[in-house]
Amino acid sequence: MLLRILSILFPLFAITALGFVVGRRRRPDLSHVNKLNMDVFTPALSFAALASKELHLGTYLPLMGATFALIVGSGLVGWAAARLIGMDPKTLVPPVMFNNCGNLGLPIAVLAFGPEALAAAVVMFTVSNVLHFSFGAWLLDHHTRLSTVWRSPSVLAALAGLVVGVMGWTVWPPLLLSIRMVGDIGIPLMLFALGVRLAESRIEAIGVGVFGAVLRPVAGMAIAWALLQLVDLPAREQALLLVFGALPPAVLNYMFAERYGQEPDKVASMVLIGNMAALVFMPLALAVALRP
């Protein structure tokens, strides 16, 4: 089991470590590359995963509902914790509520459960993205228009892929292969960019950073376990939900905090320490998810 977990996590952390080393030594500006990844490569990945097979949307509805409940439940835990320690909920709730289901979640799904798990992982990623770009943005700025979520290429591509899959339409194989090849750039680039981002970040609020970094996976795994007692999911989706719950805070939380001026130094610390803590929490989640 330990060797299996190591073989799953090693490529993720190896590519992230490479990005960290390059970020330290060369300090590359990946702003344009990251935009390409969000606007081109990840949408292609989402579309190819959902359009490459005939989908029965009804089979994913329980997973979508469980994912929604996990995200909302994590947000409520973050809100209660913020009130308890006298912290601004706008600072703590997003990092606890929205996890790194892109940079880490999609690669782990493929490496741990095979390419067949990618479609389900993309569905979870889409639910999280829709909530993050709508409620997450509104939470930080109540003047934000919720309709802007539909401008996200990742969301649009996932919805297009769902339509193609549900309708049973066949995409011309050479075209689908081209889209898949473009999408294949996304996952390693996500990991590399995460390493560069970690190299650029600074830990300034250690106490808050550790608190948020631990609360995110602990609350997520506890809520995922509780949901699995209530929702009947296939074995693979049960494992995916547990791993989803253990993921660290999303890097996007820092970008949102910086954009809206919501204590970005504290959010950056939670994101940085949280992704480092994934070295502990991800093996734990995989050990539970992969148990016989």
PDB file of C-alpha atoms in Angstrom, residues 34-132:
ATOM      1  CA  ASN A  34      -1.247  30.340 -16.441  1.00  0.00           C
ATOM      2  CA  LYS A  35      -3.862  32.310 -18.372  1.00  0.00           C
ATOM      3  CA  LEU A  36      -3.373  29.996 -21.348  1.00  0.00           C
ATOM      4  CA  ASN A  37      -3.773  27.022 -19.054  1.00  0.00           C
ATOM      5  CA  MET A  38      -7.006  28.361 -17.583  1.00  0.00           C
ATOM      6  CA  ASP A  39      -8.408  29.546 -20.929  1.00  0.00           C
ATOM      7  CA  VAL A  40      -7.188  26.841 -23.346  1.00  0.00           C
ATOM      8  CA  PHE A  41      -5.520  23.719 -21.924  1.00  0.00           C
ATOM      9  CA  THR A  42      -7.794  23.019 -18.935  1.00  0.00           C
ATOM     10  CA  PRO A  43     -10.996  23.648 -20.938  1.00  0.00           C
ATOM     11  CA  ALA A  44      -9.708  21.239 -23.602  1.00  0.00           C
ATOM     12  CA  LEU A  45      -8.993  18.671 -20.872  1.00  0.00           C
ATOM     13  CA  SER A  46     -12.500  19.077 -19.453  1.00  0.00           C
ATOM     14  CA  PHE A  47     -14.212  18.823 -22.821  1.00  0.00           C
ATOM     15  CA  ALA A  48     -12.237  15.764 -23.939  1.00  0.00           C
ATOM     16  CA  ALA A  49     -12.869  13.935 -20.662  1.00  0.00           C
ATOM     17  CA  LEU A  50     -16.630  14.438 -20.864  1.00  0.00           C
ATOM     18  CA  ALA A  51     -17.193  14.213 -24.628  1.00  0.00           C
ATOM     19  CA  SER A  52     -15.123  11.114 -25.296  1.00  0.00           C
ATOM     20  CA  LYS A  53     -17.791   8.724 -24.073  1.00  0.00           C
ATOM     21  CA  GLU A  54     -21.539   8.565 -23.833  1.00  0.00           C
ATOM     22  CA  LEU A  55     -22.506   9.941 -20.452  1.00  0.00           C
ATOM     23  CA  HIS A  56     -25.621   9.317 -18.443  1.00  0.00           C
ATOM     24  CA  LEU A  57     -25.926  12.534 -16.473  1.00  0.00           C
ATOM     25  CA  GLY A  58     -28.164  10.868 -13.936  1.00  0.00           C
ATOM     26  CA  THR A  59     -25.274   8.688 -12.809  1.00  0.00           C
ATOM     27  CA  TYR A  60     -23.285  11.800 -11.856  1.00  0.00           C
ATOM     28  CA  LEU A  61     -26.074  13.677 -10.076  1.00  0.00           C
ATOM     29  CA  PRO A  62     -25.392  12.034  -6.670  1.00  0.00           C
ATOM     30  CA  LEU A  63     -21.681  12.853  -7.020  1.00  0.00           C
ATOM     31  CA  MET A  64     -22.484  16.453  -7.997  1.00  0.00           C
ATOM     32  CA  GLY A  65     -24.813  16.769  -5.014  1.00  0.00           C
ATOM     33  CA  ALA A  66     -22.241  15.281  -2.636  1.00  0.00           C
ATOM     34  CA  THR A  67     -19.536  17.590  -4.003  1.00  0.00           C
ATOM     35  CA  PHE A  68     -21.815  20.610  -3.593  1.00  0.00           C
ATOM     36  CA  ALA A  69     -22.657  19.571  -0.018  1.00  0.00           C
ATOM     37  CA  LEU A  70     -18.972  19.018   0.816  1.00  0.00           C
ATOM     38  CA  ILE A  71     -17.985  22.464  -0.462  1.00  0.00           C
ATOM     39  CA  VAL A  72     -20.855  24.237   1.304  1.00  0.00           C
ATOM     40  CA  GLY A  73     -20.269  22.243   4.497  1.00  0.00           C
ATOM     41  CA  SER A  74     -16.581  23.161   4.475  1.00  0.00           C
ATOM     42  CA  GLY A  75     -17.561  26.809   4.059  1.00  0.00           C
ATOM     43  CA  LEU A  76     -19.875  26.610   7.082  1.00  0.00           C
ATOM     44  CA  VAL A  77     -17.066  25.064   9.151  1.00  0.00           C
ATOM     45  CA  GLY A  78     -14.746  27.872   8.042  1.00  0.00           C
ATOM     46  CA  TRP A  79     -17.356  30.488   8.976  1.00  0.00           C
ATOM     47  CA  ALA A  80     -17.906  28.954  12.427  1.00  0.00           C
ATOM     48  CA  ALA A  81     -14.152  28.690  13.027  1.00  0.00           C
ATOM     49  CA  ALA A  82     -13.620  32.319  11.973  1.00  0.00           C
ATOM     50  CA  ARG A  83     -16.313  33.528  14.372  1.00  0.00           C
ATOM     51  CA  LEU A  84     -14.838  31.382  17.136  1.00  0.00           C
ATOM     52  CA  ILE A  85     -11.300  32.809  16.856  1.00  0.00           C
ATOM     53  CA  GLY A  86     -12.393  36.349  15.987  1.00  0.00           C
ATOM     54  CA  MET A  87     -11.131  36.278  12.401  1.00  0.00           C
ATOM     55  CA  ASP A  88     -12.762  37.896   9.375  1.00  0.00           C
ATOM     56  CA  PRO A  89     -14.843  35.117   7.724  1.00  0.00           C
ATOM     57  CA  LYS A  90     -14.042  36.560   4.289  1.00  0.00           C
ATOM     58  CA  THR A  91     -10.401  35.668   4.920  1.00  0.00           C
ATOM     59  CA  LEU A  92     -10.852  32.136   6.261  1.00  0.00           C
ATOM     60  CA  VAL A  93     -13.976  30.809   4.519  1.00  0.00           C
ATOM     61  CA  PRO A  94     -12.691  30.725   0.890  1.00  0.00           C
ATOM     62  CA  PRO A  95      -9.456  28.756   1.621  1.00  0.00           C
ATOM     63  CA  VAL A  96     -11.429  26.251   3.696  1.00  0.00           C
ATOM     64  CA  MET A  97     -14.283  26.079   1.213  1.00  0.00           C
ATOM     65  CA  PHE A  98     -12.435  25.900  -2.118  1.00  0.00           C
ATOM     66  CA  ASN A  99      -9.679  23.329  -2.538  1.00  0.00           C
ATOM     67  CA  ASN A 100      -6.953  22.658  -5.080  1.00  0.00           C
ATOM     68  CA  CYS A 101      -9.099  20.340  -7.193  1.00  0.00           C
ATOM     69  CA  GLY A 102      -7.398  21.555 -10.380  1.00  0.00           C
ATOM     70  CA  ASN A 103      -3.661  21.522  -9.767  1.00  0.00           C
ATOM     71  CA  LEU A 104      -3.729  18.456  -7.509  1.00  0.00           C
ATOM     72  CA  GLY A 105      -7.211  16.966  -7.742  1.00  0.00           C
ATOM     73  CA  LEU A 106      -7.224  16.103 -11.444  1.00  0.00           C
ATOM     74  CA  PRO A 107      -3.701  14.584 -11.513  1.00  0.00           C
ATOM     75  CA  ILE A 108      -4.354  12.520  -8.372  1.00  0.00           C
ATOM     76  CA  ALA A 109      -7.636  11.219  -9.812  1.00  0.00           C
ATOM     77  CA  VAL A 110      -5.872   9.956 -12.944  1.00  0.00           C
ATOM     78  CA  LEU A 111      -2.799   8.541 -11.202  1.00  0.00           C
ATOM     79  CA  ALA A 112      -4.694   6.894  -8.353  1.00  0.00           C
ATOM     80  CA  PHE A 113      -7.821   5.633 -10.091  1.00  0.00           C
ATOM     81  CA  GLY A 114      -6.947   5.562 -13.796  1.00  0.00           C
ATOM     82  CA  PRO A 115      -8.090   7.572 -16.835  1.00  0.00           C
ATOM     83  CA  GLU A 116     -11.636   6.274 -16.285  1.00  0.00           C
ATOM     84  CA  ALA A 117     -11.868   8.497 -13.197  1.00  0.00           C
ATOM     85  CA  LEU A 118     -11.080  11.708 -15.078  1.00  0.00           C
ATOM     86  CA  ALA A 119     -14.670  12.388 -16.159  1.00  0.00           C
ATOM     87  CA  ALA A 120     -15.956  12.169 -12.568  1.00  0.00           C
ATOM     88  CA  ALA A 121     -13.053  14.329 -11.353  1.00  0.00           C
ATOM     89  CA  VAL A 122     -13.853  16.932 -14.024  1.00  0.00           C
ATOM     90  CA  VAL A 123     -17.494  16.965 -12.888  1.00  0.00           C
ATOM     91  CA  MET A 124     -16.346  17.712  -9.326  1.00  0.00           C
ATOM     92  CA  PHE A 125     -13.891  20.317 -10.602  1.00  0.00           C
ATOM     93  CA  THR A 126     -16.705  21.992 -12.547  1.00  0.00           C
ATOM     94  CA  VAL A 127     -19.008  22.144  -9.505  1.00  0.00           C
ATOM     95  CA  SER A 128     -16.202  23.743  -7.496  1.00  0.00           C
ATOM     96  CA  ASN A 129     -15.350  26.198 -10.285  1.00  0.00           C
ATOM     97  CA  VAL A 130     -18.953  27.333 -10.692  1.00  0.00           C
ATOM     98  CA  LEU A 131     -19.266  27.949  -6.947  1.00  0.00           C
ATOM     99  CA  HIS A 132     -15.869  29.662  -6.704  1.00  0.00           C
TER     100      HIS A 132
END
